PDB file of C-alpha atoms in Angstrom:
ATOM      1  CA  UNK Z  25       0.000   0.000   0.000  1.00 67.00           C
ATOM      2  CA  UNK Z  26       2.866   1.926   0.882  1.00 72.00           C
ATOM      3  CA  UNK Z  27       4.773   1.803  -2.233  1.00 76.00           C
ATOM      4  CA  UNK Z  28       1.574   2.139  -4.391  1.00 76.00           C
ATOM      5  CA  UNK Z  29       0.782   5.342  -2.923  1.00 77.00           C
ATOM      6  CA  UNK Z  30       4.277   6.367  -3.585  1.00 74.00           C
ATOM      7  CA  UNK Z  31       4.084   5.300  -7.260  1.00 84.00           C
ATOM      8  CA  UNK Z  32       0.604   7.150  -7.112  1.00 84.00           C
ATOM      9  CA  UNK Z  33       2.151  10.573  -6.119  1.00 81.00           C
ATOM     10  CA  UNK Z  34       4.636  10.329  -8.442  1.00 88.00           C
ATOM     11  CA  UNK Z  35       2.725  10.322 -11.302  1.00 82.00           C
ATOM     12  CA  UNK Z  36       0.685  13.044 -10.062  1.00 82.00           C
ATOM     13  CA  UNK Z  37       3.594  15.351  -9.315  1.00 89.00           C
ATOM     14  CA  UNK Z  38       5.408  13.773 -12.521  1.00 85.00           C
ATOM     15  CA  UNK Z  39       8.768  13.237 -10.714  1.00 89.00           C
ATOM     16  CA  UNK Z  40      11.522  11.267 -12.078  1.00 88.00           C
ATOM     17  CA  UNK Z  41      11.531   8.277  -9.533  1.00 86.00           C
ATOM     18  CA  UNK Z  42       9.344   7.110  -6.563  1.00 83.00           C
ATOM     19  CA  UNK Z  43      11.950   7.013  -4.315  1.00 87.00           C
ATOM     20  CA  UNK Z  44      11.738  11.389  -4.588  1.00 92.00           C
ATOM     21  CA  UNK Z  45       8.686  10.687  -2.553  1.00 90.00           C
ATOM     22  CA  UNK Z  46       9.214  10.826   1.338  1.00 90.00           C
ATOM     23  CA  UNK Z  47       6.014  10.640   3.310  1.00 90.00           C
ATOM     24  CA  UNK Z  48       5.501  12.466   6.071  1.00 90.00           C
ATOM     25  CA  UNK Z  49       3.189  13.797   9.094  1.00 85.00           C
ATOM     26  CA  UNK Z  50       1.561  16.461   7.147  1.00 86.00           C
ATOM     27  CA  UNK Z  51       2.611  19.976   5.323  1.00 89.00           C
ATOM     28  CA  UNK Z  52       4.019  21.099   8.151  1.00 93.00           C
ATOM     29  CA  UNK Z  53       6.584  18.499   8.563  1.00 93.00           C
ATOM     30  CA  UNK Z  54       7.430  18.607   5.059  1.00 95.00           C
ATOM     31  CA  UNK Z  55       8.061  22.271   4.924  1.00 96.00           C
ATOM     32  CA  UNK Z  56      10.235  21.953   8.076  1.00 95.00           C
ATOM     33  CA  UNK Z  57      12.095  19.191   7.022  1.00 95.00           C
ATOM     34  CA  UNK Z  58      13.390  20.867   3.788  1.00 97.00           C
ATOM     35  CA  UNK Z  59      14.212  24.439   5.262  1.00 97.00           C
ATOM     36  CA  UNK Z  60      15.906  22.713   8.027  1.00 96.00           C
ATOM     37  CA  UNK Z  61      17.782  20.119   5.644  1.00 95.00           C
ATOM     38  CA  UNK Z  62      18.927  22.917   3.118  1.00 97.00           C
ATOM     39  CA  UNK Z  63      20.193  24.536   6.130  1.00 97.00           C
ATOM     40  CA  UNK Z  64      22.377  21.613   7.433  1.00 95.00           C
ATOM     41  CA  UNK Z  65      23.332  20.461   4.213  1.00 94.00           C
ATOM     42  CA  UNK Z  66      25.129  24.033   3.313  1.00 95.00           C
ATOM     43  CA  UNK Z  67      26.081  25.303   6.451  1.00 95.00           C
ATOM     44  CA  UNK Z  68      28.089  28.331   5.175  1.00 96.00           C
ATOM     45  CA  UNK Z  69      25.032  30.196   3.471  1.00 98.00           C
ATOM     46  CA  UNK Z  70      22.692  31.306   6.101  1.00 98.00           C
ATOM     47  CA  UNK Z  71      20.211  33.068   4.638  1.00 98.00           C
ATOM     48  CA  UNK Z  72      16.269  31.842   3.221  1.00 98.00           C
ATOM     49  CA  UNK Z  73      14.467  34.016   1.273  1.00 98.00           C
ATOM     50  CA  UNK Z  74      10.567  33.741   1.164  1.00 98.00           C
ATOM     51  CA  UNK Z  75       7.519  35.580   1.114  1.00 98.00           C
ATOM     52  CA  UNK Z  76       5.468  37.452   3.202  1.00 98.00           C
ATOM     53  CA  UNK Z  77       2.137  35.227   2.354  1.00 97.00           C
ATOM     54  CA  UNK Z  78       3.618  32.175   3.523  1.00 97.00           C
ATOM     55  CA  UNK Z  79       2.255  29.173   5.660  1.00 93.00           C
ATOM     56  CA  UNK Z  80       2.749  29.650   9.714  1.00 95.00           C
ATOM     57  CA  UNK Z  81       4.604  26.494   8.994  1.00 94.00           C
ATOM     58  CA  UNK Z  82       7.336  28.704   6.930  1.00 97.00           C
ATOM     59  CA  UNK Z  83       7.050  31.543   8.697  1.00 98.00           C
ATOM     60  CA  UNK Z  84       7.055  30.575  12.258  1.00 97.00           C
ATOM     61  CA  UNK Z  85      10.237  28.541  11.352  1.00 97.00           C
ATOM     62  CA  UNK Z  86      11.564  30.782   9.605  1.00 98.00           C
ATOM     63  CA  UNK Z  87      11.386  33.782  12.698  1.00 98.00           C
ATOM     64  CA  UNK Z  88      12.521  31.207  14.852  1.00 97.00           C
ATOM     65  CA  UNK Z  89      15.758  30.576  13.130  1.00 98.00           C
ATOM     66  CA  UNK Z  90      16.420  34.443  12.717  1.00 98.00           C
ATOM     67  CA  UNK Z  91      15.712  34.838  15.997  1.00 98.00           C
ATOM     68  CA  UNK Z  92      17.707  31.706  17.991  1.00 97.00           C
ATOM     69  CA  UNK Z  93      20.624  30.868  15.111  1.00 97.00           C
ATOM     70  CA  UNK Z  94      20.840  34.104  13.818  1.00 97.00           C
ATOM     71  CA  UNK Z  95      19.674  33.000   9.689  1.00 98.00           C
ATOM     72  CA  UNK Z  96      18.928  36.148   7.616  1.00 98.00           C
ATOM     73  CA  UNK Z  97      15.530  36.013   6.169  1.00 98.00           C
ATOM     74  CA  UNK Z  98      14.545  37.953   3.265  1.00 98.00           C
ATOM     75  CA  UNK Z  99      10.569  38.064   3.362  1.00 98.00           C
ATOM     76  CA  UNK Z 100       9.539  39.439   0.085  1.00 98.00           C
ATOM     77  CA  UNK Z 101       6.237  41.424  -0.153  1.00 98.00           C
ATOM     78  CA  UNK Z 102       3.079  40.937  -2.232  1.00 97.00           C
ATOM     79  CA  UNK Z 103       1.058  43.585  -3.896  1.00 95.00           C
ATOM     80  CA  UNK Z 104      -2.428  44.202  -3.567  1.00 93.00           C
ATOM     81  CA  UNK Z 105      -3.066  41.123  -5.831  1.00 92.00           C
ATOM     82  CA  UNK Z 106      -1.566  39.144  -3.490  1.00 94.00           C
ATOM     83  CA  UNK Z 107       1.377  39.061  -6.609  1.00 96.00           C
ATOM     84  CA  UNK Z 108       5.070  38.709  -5.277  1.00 97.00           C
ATOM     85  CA  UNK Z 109       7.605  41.433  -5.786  1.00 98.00           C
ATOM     86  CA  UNK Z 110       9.638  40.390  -8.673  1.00 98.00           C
ATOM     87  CA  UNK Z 111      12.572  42.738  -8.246  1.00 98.00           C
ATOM     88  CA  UNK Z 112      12.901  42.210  -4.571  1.00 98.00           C
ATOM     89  CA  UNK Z 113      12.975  38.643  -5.222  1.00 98.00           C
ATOM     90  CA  UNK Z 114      15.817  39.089  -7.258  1.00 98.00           C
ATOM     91  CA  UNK Z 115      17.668  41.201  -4.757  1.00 98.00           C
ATOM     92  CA  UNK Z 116      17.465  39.359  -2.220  1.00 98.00           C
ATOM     93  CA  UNK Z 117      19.213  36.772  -3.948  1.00 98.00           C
ATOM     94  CA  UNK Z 118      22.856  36.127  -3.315  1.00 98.00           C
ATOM     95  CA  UNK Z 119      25.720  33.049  -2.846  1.00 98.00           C
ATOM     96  CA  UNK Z 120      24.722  33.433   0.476  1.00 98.00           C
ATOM     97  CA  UNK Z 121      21.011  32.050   0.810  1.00 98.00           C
ATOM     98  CA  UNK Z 122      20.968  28.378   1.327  1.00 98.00           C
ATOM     99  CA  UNK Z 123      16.914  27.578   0.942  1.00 98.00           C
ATOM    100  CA  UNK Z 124      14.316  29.840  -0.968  1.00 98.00           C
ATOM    101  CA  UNK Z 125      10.933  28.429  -0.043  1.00 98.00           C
ATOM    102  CA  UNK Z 126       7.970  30.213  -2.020  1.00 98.00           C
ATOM    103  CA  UNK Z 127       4.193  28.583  -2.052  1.00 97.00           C
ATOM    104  CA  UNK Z 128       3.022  27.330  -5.067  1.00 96.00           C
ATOM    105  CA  UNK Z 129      -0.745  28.877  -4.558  1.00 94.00           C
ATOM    106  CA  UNK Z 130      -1.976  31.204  -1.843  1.00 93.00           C
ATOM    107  CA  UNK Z 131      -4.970  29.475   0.188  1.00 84.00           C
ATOM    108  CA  UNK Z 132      -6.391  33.081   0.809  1.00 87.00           C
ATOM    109  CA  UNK Z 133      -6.068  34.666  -2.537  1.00 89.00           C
ATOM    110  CA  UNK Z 134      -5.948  32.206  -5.084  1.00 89.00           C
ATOM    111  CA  UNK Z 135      -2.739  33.500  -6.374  1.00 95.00           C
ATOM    112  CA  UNK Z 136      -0.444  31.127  -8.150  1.00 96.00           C
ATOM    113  CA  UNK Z 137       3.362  32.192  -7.834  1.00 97.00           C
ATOM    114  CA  UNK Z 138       5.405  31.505 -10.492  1.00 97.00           C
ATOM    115  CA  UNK Z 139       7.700  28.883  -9.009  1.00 97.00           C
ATOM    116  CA  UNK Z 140       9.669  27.097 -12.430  1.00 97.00           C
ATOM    117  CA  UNK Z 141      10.579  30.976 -13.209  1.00 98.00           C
ATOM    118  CA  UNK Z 142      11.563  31.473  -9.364  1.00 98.00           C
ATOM    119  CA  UNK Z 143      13.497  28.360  -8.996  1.00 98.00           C
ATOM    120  CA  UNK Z 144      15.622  28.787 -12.146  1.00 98.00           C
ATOM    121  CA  UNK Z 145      16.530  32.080 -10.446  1.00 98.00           C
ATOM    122  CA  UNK Z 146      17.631  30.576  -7.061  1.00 98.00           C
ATOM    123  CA  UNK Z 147      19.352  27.779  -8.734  1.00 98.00           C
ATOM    124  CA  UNK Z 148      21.596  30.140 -10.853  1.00 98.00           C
ATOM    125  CA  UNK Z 149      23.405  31.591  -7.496  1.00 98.00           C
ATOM    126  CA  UNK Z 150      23.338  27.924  -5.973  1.00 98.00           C
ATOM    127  CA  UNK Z 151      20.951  28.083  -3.572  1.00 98.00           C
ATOM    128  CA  UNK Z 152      17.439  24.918  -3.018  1.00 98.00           C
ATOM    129  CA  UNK Z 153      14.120  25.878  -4.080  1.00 98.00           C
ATOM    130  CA  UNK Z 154      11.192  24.695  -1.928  1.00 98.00           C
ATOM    131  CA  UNK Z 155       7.869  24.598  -2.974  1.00 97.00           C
ATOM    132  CA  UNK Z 156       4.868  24.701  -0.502  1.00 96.00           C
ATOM    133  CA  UNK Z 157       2.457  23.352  -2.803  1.00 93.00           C
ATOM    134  CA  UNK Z 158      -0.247  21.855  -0.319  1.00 89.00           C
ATOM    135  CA  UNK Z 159      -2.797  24.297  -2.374  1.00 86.00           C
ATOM    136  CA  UNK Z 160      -1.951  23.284  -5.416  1.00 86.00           C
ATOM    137  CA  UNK Z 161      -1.532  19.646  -5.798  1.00 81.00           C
ATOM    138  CA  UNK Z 162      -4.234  18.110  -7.207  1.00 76.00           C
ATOM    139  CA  UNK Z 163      -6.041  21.248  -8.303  1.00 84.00           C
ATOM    140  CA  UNK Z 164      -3.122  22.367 -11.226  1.00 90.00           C
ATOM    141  CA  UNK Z 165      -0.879  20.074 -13.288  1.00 88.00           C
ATOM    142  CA  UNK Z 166       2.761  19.663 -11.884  1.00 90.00           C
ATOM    143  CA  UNK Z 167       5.752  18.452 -14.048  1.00 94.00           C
ATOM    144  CA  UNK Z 168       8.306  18.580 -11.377  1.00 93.00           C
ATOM    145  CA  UNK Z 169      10.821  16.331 -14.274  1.00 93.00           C
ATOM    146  CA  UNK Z 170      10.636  20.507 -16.008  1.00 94.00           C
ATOM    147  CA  UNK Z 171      11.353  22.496 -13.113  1.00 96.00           C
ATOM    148  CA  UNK Z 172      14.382  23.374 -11.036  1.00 97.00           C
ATOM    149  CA  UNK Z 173      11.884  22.516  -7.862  1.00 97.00           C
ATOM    150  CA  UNK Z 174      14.194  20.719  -5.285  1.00 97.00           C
ATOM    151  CA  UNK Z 175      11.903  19.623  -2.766  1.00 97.00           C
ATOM    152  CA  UNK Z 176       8.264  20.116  -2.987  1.00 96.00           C
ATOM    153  CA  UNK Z 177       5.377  19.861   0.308  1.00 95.00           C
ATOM    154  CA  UNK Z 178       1.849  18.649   0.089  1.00 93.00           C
ATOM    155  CA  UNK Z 179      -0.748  17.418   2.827  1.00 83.00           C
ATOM    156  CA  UNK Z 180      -2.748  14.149   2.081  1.00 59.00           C
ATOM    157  CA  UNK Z 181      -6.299  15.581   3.647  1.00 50.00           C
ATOM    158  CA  UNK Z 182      -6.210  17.941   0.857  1.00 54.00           C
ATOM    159  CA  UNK Z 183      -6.424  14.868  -1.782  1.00 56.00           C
ATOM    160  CA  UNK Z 184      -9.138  12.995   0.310  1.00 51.00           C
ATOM    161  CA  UNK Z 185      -6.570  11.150   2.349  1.00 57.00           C
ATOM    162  CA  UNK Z 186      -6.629  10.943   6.041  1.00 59.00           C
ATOM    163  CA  UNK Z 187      -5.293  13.999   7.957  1.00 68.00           C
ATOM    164  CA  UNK Z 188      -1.862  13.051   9.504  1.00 66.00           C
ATOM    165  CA  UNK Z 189      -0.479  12.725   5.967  1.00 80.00           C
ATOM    166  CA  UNK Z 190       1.972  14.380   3.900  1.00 87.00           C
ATOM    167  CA  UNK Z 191       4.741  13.777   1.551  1.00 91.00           C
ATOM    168  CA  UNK Z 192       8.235  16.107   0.919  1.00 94.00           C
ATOM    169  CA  UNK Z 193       9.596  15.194  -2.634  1.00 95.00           C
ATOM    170  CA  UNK Z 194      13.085  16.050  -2.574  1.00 96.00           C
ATOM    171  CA  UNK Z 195      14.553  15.523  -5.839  1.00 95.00           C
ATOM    172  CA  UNK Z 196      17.486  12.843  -6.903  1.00 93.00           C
ATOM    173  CA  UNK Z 197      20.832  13.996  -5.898  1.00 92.00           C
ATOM    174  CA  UNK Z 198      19.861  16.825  -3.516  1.00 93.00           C
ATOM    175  CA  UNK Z 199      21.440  16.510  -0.209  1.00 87.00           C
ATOM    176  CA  UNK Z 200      18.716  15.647   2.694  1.00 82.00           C
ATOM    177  CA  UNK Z 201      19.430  15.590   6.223  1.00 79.00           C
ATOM    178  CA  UNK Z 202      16.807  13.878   7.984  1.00 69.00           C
ATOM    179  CA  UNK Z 203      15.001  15.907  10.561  1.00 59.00           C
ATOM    180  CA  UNK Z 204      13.453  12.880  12.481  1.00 56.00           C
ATOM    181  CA  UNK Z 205      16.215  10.228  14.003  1.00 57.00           C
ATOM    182  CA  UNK Z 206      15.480   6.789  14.397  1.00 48.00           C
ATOM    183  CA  UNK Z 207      14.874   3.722  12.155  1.00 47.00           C
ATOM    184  CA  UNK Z 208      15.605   3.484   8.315  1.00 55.00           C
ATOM    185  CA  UNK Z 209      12.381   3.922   6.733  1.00 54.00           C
ATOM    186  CA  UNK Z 210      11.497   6.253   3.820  1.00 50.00           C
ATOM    187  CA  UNK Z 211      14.983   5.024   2.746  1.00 52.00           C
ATOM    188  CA  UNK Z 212      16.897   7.015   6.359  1.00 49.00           C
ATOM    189  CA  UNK Z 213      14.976  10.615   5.613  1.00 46.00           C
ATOM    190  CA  UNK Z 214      12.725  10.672   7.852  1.00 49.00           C
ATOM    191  CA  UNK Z 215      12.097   7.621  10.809  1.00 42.00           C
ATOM    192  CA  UNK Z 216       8.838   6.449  12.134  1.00 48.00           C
ATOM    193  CA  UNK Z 217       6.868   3.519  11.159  1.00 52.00           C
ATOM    194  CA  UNK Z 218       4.633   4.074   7.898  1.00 59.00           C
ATOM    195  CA  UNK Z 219       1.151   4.912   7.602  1.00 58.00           C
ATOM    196  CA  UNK Z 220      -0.339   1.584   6.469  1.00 50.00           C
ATOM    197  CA  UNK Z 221       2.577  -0.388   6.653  1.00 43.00           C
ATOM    198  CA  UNK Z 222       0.115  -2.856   8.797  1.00 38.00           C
ATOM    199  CA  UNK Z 223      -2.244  -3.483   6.441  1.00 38.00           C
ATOM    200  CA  UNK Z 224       0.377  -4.393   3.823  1.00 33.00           C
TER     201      UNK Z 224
END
């Protein structure tokens, strides 16, 4: 059940290989995991840059790292269409952010960020793109195989699954340090016994 439910979201998020899927508590987790992760994983840039729209999830990390390990965050505005600001986006970034994490869709305004565009721009000064995309999965088509999206969140209860259920697809060959110790399941990213794995 396990593995078919892996297969399952990665044909809907049209990633390379199931093993980019890594399930999860929720959204929350997810967007945790791969802020945290990009941070470990390139410990010399410590900086994020995000927006000002974001999920608590992001943004209550994201304070709490500025505030207790001293990260930079750049928190890029949105206009009165809820649209983010293009050229402060591009200011902000530098050879010194490690993670840009930037929602796919807002839940509030309906706005859908232009995230292939945004992560081609953080991948040419080296830095991860994350994608909170628990909005948008399963309402627009996503072709992660054609983006520069690194890791990518989404929240099962939003596709009729049962709440406590998420996924974080990281993609092949980025570096991810898991956030939850333990066993090896989901491959050593992320320990706890499976949803399901009992009624396999």
């Amino acid at each position: 059940a396990v593995n078919h439910a892996r297969g399952e979201l990665q044909n809907l998020l049209s990633a390379e290989h199931d093993h980019e899927i890594v399930f999860t508590s929720g959204g929350t987790e997810s967007d945790n995991a791969a802020i945290l992760s990009a941070l470990e994983g390139n410990p010399r840039r410590r900086e994020i840059v995000t927006s000002a729209v974001e999920h608590p999830a992001v943004l209550s990390l994201c304070s709490w790292l500025e505030k207790n390990k001293g990260i930079r965050v750049h928190v890029i505005p949105v206009d009165s269409k809820g649209r983010l600001d293009l050229e402060a986006y591009d200011a902000a970034l530098s050879d010194r952010v490690a993670v840009v994490s930037i929602m796919w869709a807002n839940n509030e305004t309906g706005t859908i960020f232009p995230v292939a565009e945004l992560a081609d721009k953080a991948k040419a000064v080296g830095a991860l793109f994350h994608a909170d995309a628990v909005q948008a999965v399963g309402k627009i088509s996503i072709n992660l195989k054609s983006t520069a999206i690194d890791m990518l969140s989404l929240s099962g209860h939003k596709l009729h699954a049962p709440k406590g259920i998420g996924a974080l697809y990281v993609r092949r060959g980025v570096r991810f340090r898991p956030q939850i110790k333990g066993g090896h399941q989901e491959r050593g990213r992320r320990a706890g016994t499976e949803i399901g794995r009992a009624h396999v």
